[in-house]
CSV table of C-alpha atoms in Angstrom, one decimal:
chain,number,residue,atom,x,y,z
A,1,UNK,CA,121.8,96.9,78.9
A,2,UNK,CA,123.0,100.5,79.5
A,3,UNK,CA,120.8,103.4,78.5
A,4,UNK,CA,121.7,107.1,78.9
A,5,UNK,CA,118.9,109.6,79.6
A,6,UNK,CA,119.6,113.3,79.4
A,7,UNK,CA,117.2,115.4,81.4
A,8,UNK,CA,116.2,115.2,85.1
A,9,UNK,CA,112.6,116.1,84.3
A,10,UNK,CA,109.3,114.3,84.6
A,11,UNK,CA,109.7,112.7,81.2
A,12,UNK,CA,113.2,111.5,82.0
A,13,UNK,CA,112.0,110.0,85.3
A,14,UNK,CA,109.0,108.1,83.9
A,15,UNK,CA,111.2,106.8,81.1
A,16,UNK,CA,113.8,105.7,83.6
A,17,UNK,CA,111.3,103.9,85.7
A,18,UNK,CA,109.8,102.1,82.7
A,19,UNK,CA,113.3,101.0,81.5
A,20,UNK,CA,114.5,99.9,84.9
A,21,UNK,CA,111.4,97.8,85.2
A,22,UNK,CA,112.6,95.6,82.3
A,23,UNK,CA,116.1,95.3,83.6
A,24,UNK,CA,117.9,98.2,81.9
A,25,UNK,CA,120.7,100.1,83.7
A,26,UNK,CA,119.6,103.7,83.4
A,27,UNK,CA,122.1,106.6,83.7
A,28,UNK,CA,120.3,109.9,84.0
A,29,UNK,CA,122.3,113.1,83.4
A,30,UNK,CA,120.9,116.3,85.0
A,31,UNK,CA,121.8,119.8,84.1
A,32,UNK,CA,123.3,122.1,86.8
A,33,UNK,CA,120.5,124.7,86.3
A,34,UNK,CA,118.8,125.5,89.6
A,35,UNK,CA,115.0,125.5,89.4
A,36,UNK,CA,112.5,127.0,91.8
A,37,UNK,CA,110.3,124.5,93.7
A,38,UNK,CA,107.4,126.8,93.2
A,39,UNK,CA,105.2,125.6,90.3
A,40,UNK,CA,101.7,126.2,89.3
A,41,UNK,CA,101.9,123.7,86.5
A,42,UNK,CA,99.5,120.7,86.5
A,43,UNK,CA,99.6,117.5,84.5
A,44,UNK,CA,96.5,116.1,82.8
A,45,UNK,CA,96.6,112.4,82.1
A,46,UNK,CA,94.0,110.7,79.9
A,47,UNK,CA,92.3,107.5,81.2
A,48,UNK,CA,94.2,105.1,78.9
A,49,UNK,CA,97.5,106.7,79.8
A,50,UNK,CA,96.7,106.6,83.5
A,51,UNK,CA,96.0,102.9,83.2
A,52,UNK,CA,99.2,102.3,81.2
A,53,UNK,CA,101.3,104.0,83.9
A,54,UNK,CA,99.5,102.2,86.7
A,55,UNK,CA,99.7,98.8,85.1
A,56,UNK,CA,103.1,98.9,83.5
A,57,UNK,CA,105.3,101.5,85.2
A,58,UNK,CA,104.4,102.4,88.8
A,59,UNK,CA,101.5,101.8,91.1
A,60,UNK,CA,99.8,105.2,91.3
A,61,UNK,CA,98.3,106.6,94.5
A,62,UNK,CA,94.9,107.4,93.2
A,63,UNK,CA,94.1,109.7,96.1
A,64,UNK,CA,96.7,112.2,94.8
A,65,UNK,CA,94.8,112.5,91.5
A,66,UNK,CA,91.6,114.4,90.8
A,67,UNK,CA,89.2,112.8,88.4
A,68,UNK,CA,87.6,114.9,85.7
A,69,UNK,CA,84.2,113.4,84.5
A,70,UNK,CA,83.0,116.3,82.3
A,71,UNK,CA,84.5,118.9,80.0
A,72,UNK,CA,82.5,121.9,79.0
A,73,UNK,CA,83.5,124.4,76.3
A,74,UNK,CA,82.2,128.0,76.3
A,75,UNK,CA,82.4,131.0,74.1
A,76,UNK,CA,83.5,134.5,75.2
A,77,UNK,CA,79.9,135.3,76.2
A,78,UNK,CA,79.9,132.2,78.5
A,79,UNK,CA,77.5,130.3,76.2
A,80,UNK,CA,78.1,126.6,76.3
A,81,UNK,CA,78.9,125.4,72.8
A,82,UNK,CA,80.0,121.8,73.4
A,83,UNK,CA,80.5,119.3,76.3
A,84,UNK,CA,82.1,115.9,76.7
A,85,UNK,CA,80.5,113.5,79.2
A,86,UNK,CA,81.2,109.8,78.9
A,87,UNK,CA,78.3,108.3,80.9
A,88,UNK,CA,79.9,109.4,84.1
A,89,UNK,CA,83.3,107.7,83.4
A,90,UNK,CA,86.5,109.4,84.1
A,91,UNK,CA,87.8,111.4,81.1
A,92,UNK,CA,91.2,112.3,82.6
A,93,UNK,CA,93.0,112.8,85.9
A,94,UNK,CA,94.9,115.9,87.2
A,95,UNK,CA,97.8,116.2,89.5
A,96,UNK,CA,100.3,119.0,90.4
A,97,UNK,CA,103.6,118.6,88.5
A,98,UNK,CA,105.7,118.7,91.6
A,99,UNK,CA,103.7,115.9,93.3
A,100,UNK,CA,103.9,113.7,90.2
A,101,UNK,CA,107.6,114.3,89.8
A,102,UNK,CA,108.3,113.5,93.5
A,103,UNK,CA,106.4,110.2,93.3
A,104,UNK,CA,108.8,108.9,90.6
A,105,UNK,CA,112.0,110.3,92.0
A,106,UNK,CA,111.3,108.9,95.5
A,107,UNK,CA,110.6,105.5,93.9
A,108,UNK,CA,113.8,105.5,91.8
A,109,UNK,CA,116.4,107.0,94.1
A,110,UNK,CA,116.9,103.7,95.9
A,111,UNK,CA,116.8,101.6,92.7
A,112,UNK,CA,120.2,100.1,91.9
A,113,UNK,CA,119.6,100.3,88.2
A,114,UNK,CA,119.1,104.1,88.5
A,115,UNK,CA,122.2,106.3,88.4
A,116,UNK,CA,122.0,110.1,88.6
A,117,UNK,CA,124.9,112.1,87.3
A,118,UNK,CA,125.6,115.8,86.4
A,119,UNK,CA,125.5,116.7,82.7
A,120,UNK,CA,128.6,118.6,81.6
A,121,UNK,CA,128.6,119.8,78.0
A,122,UNK,CA,132.4,120.1,77.6
A,123,UNK,CA,132.8,116.5,78.9
A,124,UNK,CA,130.2,115.2,76.5
A,125,UNK,CA,131.9,117.0,73.6
A,126,UNK,CA,135.3,115.4,74.3
A,127,UNK,CA,134.2,111.8,75.1
A,128,UNK,CA,132.8,109.0,73.1
A,129,UNK,CA,129.7,108.8,75.4
A,130,UNK,CA,127.6,107.4,72.5
A,131,UNK,CA,129.8,104.3,72.5
A,132,UNK,CA,129.3,103.8,76.3
A,133,UNK,CA,125.5,103.2,76.0
A,134,UNK,CA,123.2,101.1,73.9
A,135,UNK,CA,120.9,104.1,73.5
A,136,UNK,CA,121.1,107.8,74.4
A,137,UNK,CA,117.7,109.4,74.9
A,138,UNK,CA,117.6,113.2,75.0
A,139,UNK,CA,114.6,114.5,77.0
A,140,UNK,CA,115.6,118.1,76.9
A,141,UNK,CA,114.6,120.6,74.2
A,142,UNK,CA,117.7,122.8,74.3
A,143,UNK,CA,121.1,121.3,74.9
A,144,UNK,CA,124.3,120.2,73.0
A,145,UNK,CA,122.7,117.2,71.4
A,146,UNK,CA,119.5,119.0,70.3
A,147,UNK,CA,121.4,121.8,68.7
A,148,UNK,CA,123.9,119.5,67.0
A,149,UNK,CA,121.6,116.7,65.7
A,150,UNK,CA,118.0,117.9,65.8
A,151,UNK,CA,118.0,121.6,64.9
A,152,UNK,CA,115.6,121.1,61.9
A,153,UNK,CA,112.0,121.3,63.1
A,154,UNK,CA,108.6,122.3,62.0
A,155,UNK,CA,108.0,125.5,64.0
A,156,UNK,CA,105.3,128.0,64.5
A,157,UNK,CA,104.9,131.0,66.8
A,158,UNK,CA,101.6,131.0,68.6
A,159,UNK,CA,102.2,134.7,69.6
A,160,UNK,CA,100.7,133.8,73.0
A,161,UNK,CA,101.9,133.8,76.6
A,162,UNK,CA,100.6,131.1,79.0
A,163,UNK,CA,99.7,132.3,82.5
A,164,UNK,CA,99.2,129.6,85.1
A,165,UNK,CA,98.0,130.0,88.7
A,166,UNK,CA,96.2,128.1,91.5
A,167,UNK,CA,92.8,129.2,92.6
A,168,UNK,CA,91.8,128.4,96.2
A,169,UNK,CA,88.1,128.4,96.9
A,170,UNK,CA,85.4,126.9,99.2
A,171,UNK,CA,84.8,123.2,99.0
A,172,UNK,CA,82.8,122.0,96.0
A,173,UNK,CA,82.3,118.8,94.0
A,174,UNK,CA,84.7,120.2,91.4
A,175,UNK,CA,84.7,117.4,88.7
A,176,UNK,CA,84.1,119.6,85.6
A,177,UNK,CA,86.9,121.1,83.5
A,178,UNK,CA,85.9,124.3,81.8
A,179,UNK,CA,87.4,126.1,78.8
A,180,UNK,CA,86.4,129.6,77.7
A,181,UNK,CA,87.5,130.8,74.3
A,182,UNK,CA,87.7,134.5,75.3
A,183,UNK,CA,88.8,137.5,73.3
A,184,UNK,CA,92.0,137.6,75.4
A,185,UNK,CA,92.8,134.0,74.8
A,186,UNK,CA,91.7,130.4,75.8
A,187,UNK,CA,91.0,130.2,79.5
A,188,UNK,CA,90.9,126.9,81.3
A,189,UNK,CA,89.7,125.9,84.8
A,190,UNK,CA,91.1,122.5,85.8
A,191,UNK,CA,90.0,121.0,89.1
A,192,UNK,CA,92.8,119.7,91.3
A,193,UNK,CA,90.9,119.1,94.5
A,194,UNK,CA,87.5,120.0,96.0
A,195,UNK,CA,89.2,123.3,97.1
A,196,UNK,CA,91.8,124.0,94.5
A,197,UNK,CA,91.4,124.7,90.8
A,198,UNK,CA,94.3,125.2,88.3
A,199,UNK,CA,94.0,128.2,86.0
A,200,UNK,CA,95.6,128.4,82.5
A,201,UNK,CA,95.2,131.5,80.3
A,202,UNK,CA,96.9,131.7,77.0
A,203,UNK,CA,96.9,135.4,76.1
A,204,UNK,CA,96.9,136.2,72.4
A,205,UNK,CA,99.4,138.6,70.8
A,206,UNK,CA,102.0,138.0,73.5
A,207,UNK,CA,99.9,140.2,75.8
A,208,UNK,CA,101.5,140.9,79.1
A,209,UNK,CA,99.1,141.1,81.9
A,210,UNK,CA,99.4,142.9,85.2
A,211,UNK,CA,98.6,141.0,88.4
A,212,UNK,CA,95.4,142.8,89.2
A,213,UNK,CA,94.1,142.6,85.6
A,214,UNK,CA,94.8,138.8,85.5
A,215,UNK,CA,93.0,138.3,88.9
A,216,UNK,CA,90.0,140.4,87.8
A,217,UNK,CA,89.8,138.6,84.5
A,218,UNK,CA,89.8,135.2,86.1
A,219,UNK,CA,87.2,136.1,88.7
A,220,UNK,CA,85.0,137.4,85.9
A,221,UNK,CA,84.6,133.8,84.6
A,222,UNK,CA,85.0,131.8,87.8
A,223,UNK,CA,81.8,132.3,89.8
A,224,UNK,CA,80.9,128.8,90.9
A,225,UNK,CA,82.1,129.2,94.4
A,226,UNK,CA,83.7,131.7,96.8
A,227,UNK,CA,87.3,132.4,96.1
A,228,UNK,CA,89.7,132.6,99.1
A,229,UNK,CA,93.0,133.2,97.3
A,230,UNK,CA,94.7,133.3,93.9
A,231,UNK,CA,98.4,132.3,93.9
A,232,UNK,CA,101.1,134.2,92.1
A,233,UNK,CA,101.0,133.3,88.4
A,234,UNK,CA,103.8,131.9,86.3
A,235,UNK,CA,104.2,132.7,82.6
A,236,UNK,CA,105.8,131.2,79.5
A,237,UNK,CA,105.8,132.0,75.8
A,238,UNK,CA,104.0,129.4,73.7
A,239,UNK,CA,105.5,128.0,70.5
A,240,UNK,CA,104.9,124.9,68.3
A,241,UNK,CA,107.7,122.6,67.5
A,242,UNK,CA,107.9,119.2,65.9
A,243,UNK,CA,111.2,117.5,65.1
A,244,UNK,CA,111.8,116.5,61.4
A,245,UNK,CA,114.3,113.9,62.5
A,246,UNK,CA,113.7,111.6,65.5
A,247,UNK,CA,117.1,110.0,65.9
A,248,UNK,CA,120.7,110.1,64.9
A,249,UNK,CA,122.7,106.8,65.1
A,250,UNK,CA,121.9,105.6,68.7
A,251,UNK,CA,120.6,109.0,69.9
A,252,UNK,CA,116.8,109.6,70.2
A,253,UNK,CA,115.1,112.9,70.8
A,254,UNK,CA,112.1,112.5,73.2
A,255,UNK,CA,109.5,114.5,75.1
A,256,UNK,CA,109.2,118.2,74.7
A,257,UNK,CA,112.2,118.3,72.4
A,258,UNK,CA,110.4,116.0,70.0
A,259,UNK,CA,107.1,117.8,70.0
A,260,UNK,CA,105.7,120.8,71.8
A,261,UNK,CA,102.1,121.9,71.2
A,262,UNK,CA,99.6,124.4,72.4
A,263,UNK,CA,98.3,123.6,76.0
A,264,UNK,CA,94.6,124.3,75.2
A,265,UNK,CA,93.7,120.6,74.9
A,266,UNK,CA,96.0,119.4,77.7
A,267,UNK,CA,97.6,116.9,75.2
A,268,UNK,CA,101.3,117.7,75.3
A,269,UNK,CA,102.3,115.2,78.0
A,270,UNK,CA,99.8,112.6,76.8
A,271,UNK,CA,101.5,112.6,73.4
A,272,UNK,CA,104.8,111.8,75.2
A,273,UNK,CA,103.2,109.0,77.2
A,274,UNK,CA,101.8,107.5,73.9
A,275,UNK,CA,105.3,107.7,72.5
A,276,UNK,CA,106.7,106.0,75.6
A,277,UNK,CA,104.2,103.1,75.3
A,278,UNK,CA,105.4,102.5,71.8
A,279,UNK,CA,109.2,102.9,72.6
A,280,UNK,CA,108.9,100.6,75.6
A,281,UNK,CA,107.1,97.8,73.5
A,282,UNK,CA,109.8,98.0,70.9
A,283,UNK,CA,112.7,97.7,73.4
A,284,UNK,CA,111.0,95.0,75.4
A,285,UNK,CA,110.4,92.9,72.3
A,286,UNK,CA,114.1,93.2,71.4
A,287,UNK,CA,115.1,92.0,74.8
A,288,UNK,CA,112.6,89.2,75.0
A,289,UNK,CA,113.7,87.8,71.7
A,290,UNK,CA,117.4,88.0,72.6
A,291,UNK,CA,118.2,90.8,70.1
A,292,UNK,CA,120.6,93.7,70.7
A,293,UNK,CA,119.0,97.0,71.8
A,294,UNK,CA,120.5,99.4,69.2
A,295,UNK,CA,119.6,102.1,66.7
A,296,UNK,CA,117.2,99.8,64.9
A,297,UNK,CA,114.8,100.4,67.9
A,298,UNK,CA,114.9,104.1,67.2
A,299,UNK,CA,114.2,103.5,63.5
A,300,UNK,CA,111.2,101.4,64.4
A,301,UNK,CA,110.0,104.1,66.8
A,302,UNK,CA,110.2,106.9,64.2
A,303,UNK,CA,108.4,104.8,61.6
A,304,UNK,CA,105.6,104.0,64.0
A,305,UNK,CA,105.1,107.4,65.6
A,306,UNK,CA,106.1,110.1,63.2
A,307,UNK,CA,103.0,110.3,61.0
A,308,UNK,CA,100.7,109.9,64.0
A,309,UNK,CA,102.4,112.8,65.9
A,310,UNK,CA,102.3,115.0,62.9
A,311,UNK,CA,98.5,114.5,62.3
A,312,UNK,CA,97.7,114.8,66.0
A,313,UNK,CA,99.7,118.0,66.5
A,314,UNK,CA,98.3,119.6,63.4
A,315,UNK,CA,94.8,118.8,64.7
A,316,UNK,CA,95.6,120.8,67.9
A,317,UNK,CA,97.0,123.6,65.7
A,318,UNK,CA,93.7,123.7,63.7
A,319,UNK,CA,91.7,124.0,66.9
A,320,UNK,CA,93.9,126.8,68.1
A,321,UNK,CA,93.8,128.7,64.8
A,322,UNK,CA,90.0,128.1,64.4
A,323,UNK,CA,89.1,129.7,67.7
A,324,UNK,CA,91.6,132.5,67.3
A,325,UNK,CA,90.1,133.4,63.9
A,326,UNK,CA,86.6,132.8,65.2
A,327,UNK,CA,86.9,136.1,67.1
A,328,UNK,CA,86.5,138.0,63.9
A,329,UNK,CA,83.1,136.5,63.0
A,330,UNK,CA,79.7,136.8,64.5
A,331,UNK,CA,79.8,134.4,67.5
A,332,UNK,CA,76.2,133.2,67.3
A,333,UNK,CA,76.5,131.8,63.8
A,334,UNK,CA,79.6,129.7,64.4
A,335,UNK,CA,78.6,128.7,67.9
A,336,UNK,CA,75.4,127.2,66.5
A,337,UNK,CA,77.4,125.1,64.0
A,338,UNK,CA,79.7,123.9,66.7
A,339,UNK,CA,76.8,123.0,69.0
A,340,UNK,CA,75.2,120.9,66.3
A,341,UNK,CA,78.5,119.1,65.6
A,342,UNK,CA,79.1,118.5,69.3
A,343,UNK,CA,75.6,117.0,69.8
A,344,UNK,CA,76.3,114.3,67.2
A,345,UNK,CA,77.0,111.2,69.3
A,346,UNK,CA,79.4,109.7,66.8
A,347,UNK,CA,81.4,112.9,66.5
A,348,UNK,CA,81.4,113.4,70.3
A,349,UNK,CA,82.6,109.8,70.9
A,350,UNK,CA,85.3,110.2,68.2
A,351,UNK,CA,86.7,113.3,69.9
A,352,UNK,CA,86.6,111.7,73.4
A,353,UNK,CA,88.5,108.6,72.1
A,354,UNK,CA,91.0,110.7,70.2
A,355,UNK,CA,91.8,112.8,73.3
A,356,UNK,CA,92.1,109.6,75.3
A,357,UNK,CA,94.2,107.4,73.0
A,358,UNK,CA,95.4,109.7,70.2
A,359,UNK,CA,95.4,108.8,66.5
A,360,UNK,CA,96.1,105.1,67.4
A,361,UNK,CA,92.5,104.8,68.7
A,362,UNK,CA,91.3,104.5,65.1
């Protein structure tokens, strides 16, 4: 069983490991673009997705992950408006992107079913590569296949720029994730270790921030412990994208190319992991029952996931739009309404389960 994966990224590697585990020969094509090893990006993984990876794909080193047991949401005036606390249970786990990527690559590079090759667009244009593989899974959002077969998408400009950095501070318990809906944009503090916290600020109106302003703004809200250093920040424009078409013949769009959402809820990569769980089950059933792994797998995948992904991504868009519009109203009035909703145990439990398992939880 030969499967082509385009994209030497985290999604491509996790997918490769999952498919190699069930006996598929995986050919991963990487682009020639050189990327810096410096990254301030972190990955948040929900409890159910963490268990899925650990039980079905790779044994995770739990010491490398930082558990988050409480999430607190604040208004611009630092008034707590809602919190999520599941009786002390872990809500999600955090890890630096580079560390997570390395754990999969180091595991795969000696696997005989894993073959790493360079992606050459001119070669792909002039060969029948689609016929050489049972499936071709494109894990990149901008390349030859995306432009040719998957250009039609639901799109939305958030008119925001995401700034990410790492905050180094004195040792603390650091198990609470905090999100402030400020007038500049959503600001999140995500604990990575007892001494390091990841910072994500999504600045409205594509606002470009100077280094000193960014640092002063962060320190205005982070006062839990003494700060030793703030790393250089990285930035990226934020846009919403959701593919209208998931597959063409035996080619599947996957990962960020399939859907890209606002980072405020930390759900982008968790959506991909839920997709992976479904895709893996479909392919595994085909193999176990002696059927050919072909485009019918992709048809089943689209039918199973498309509506769920649409509803979930629109839910994230609603949250983003709500808090953006909320700036124009008197904060106390809306905050009191949100507080009442958040204190309802059934509503709170619903939100926790949805963040953990997605729409499939209900």
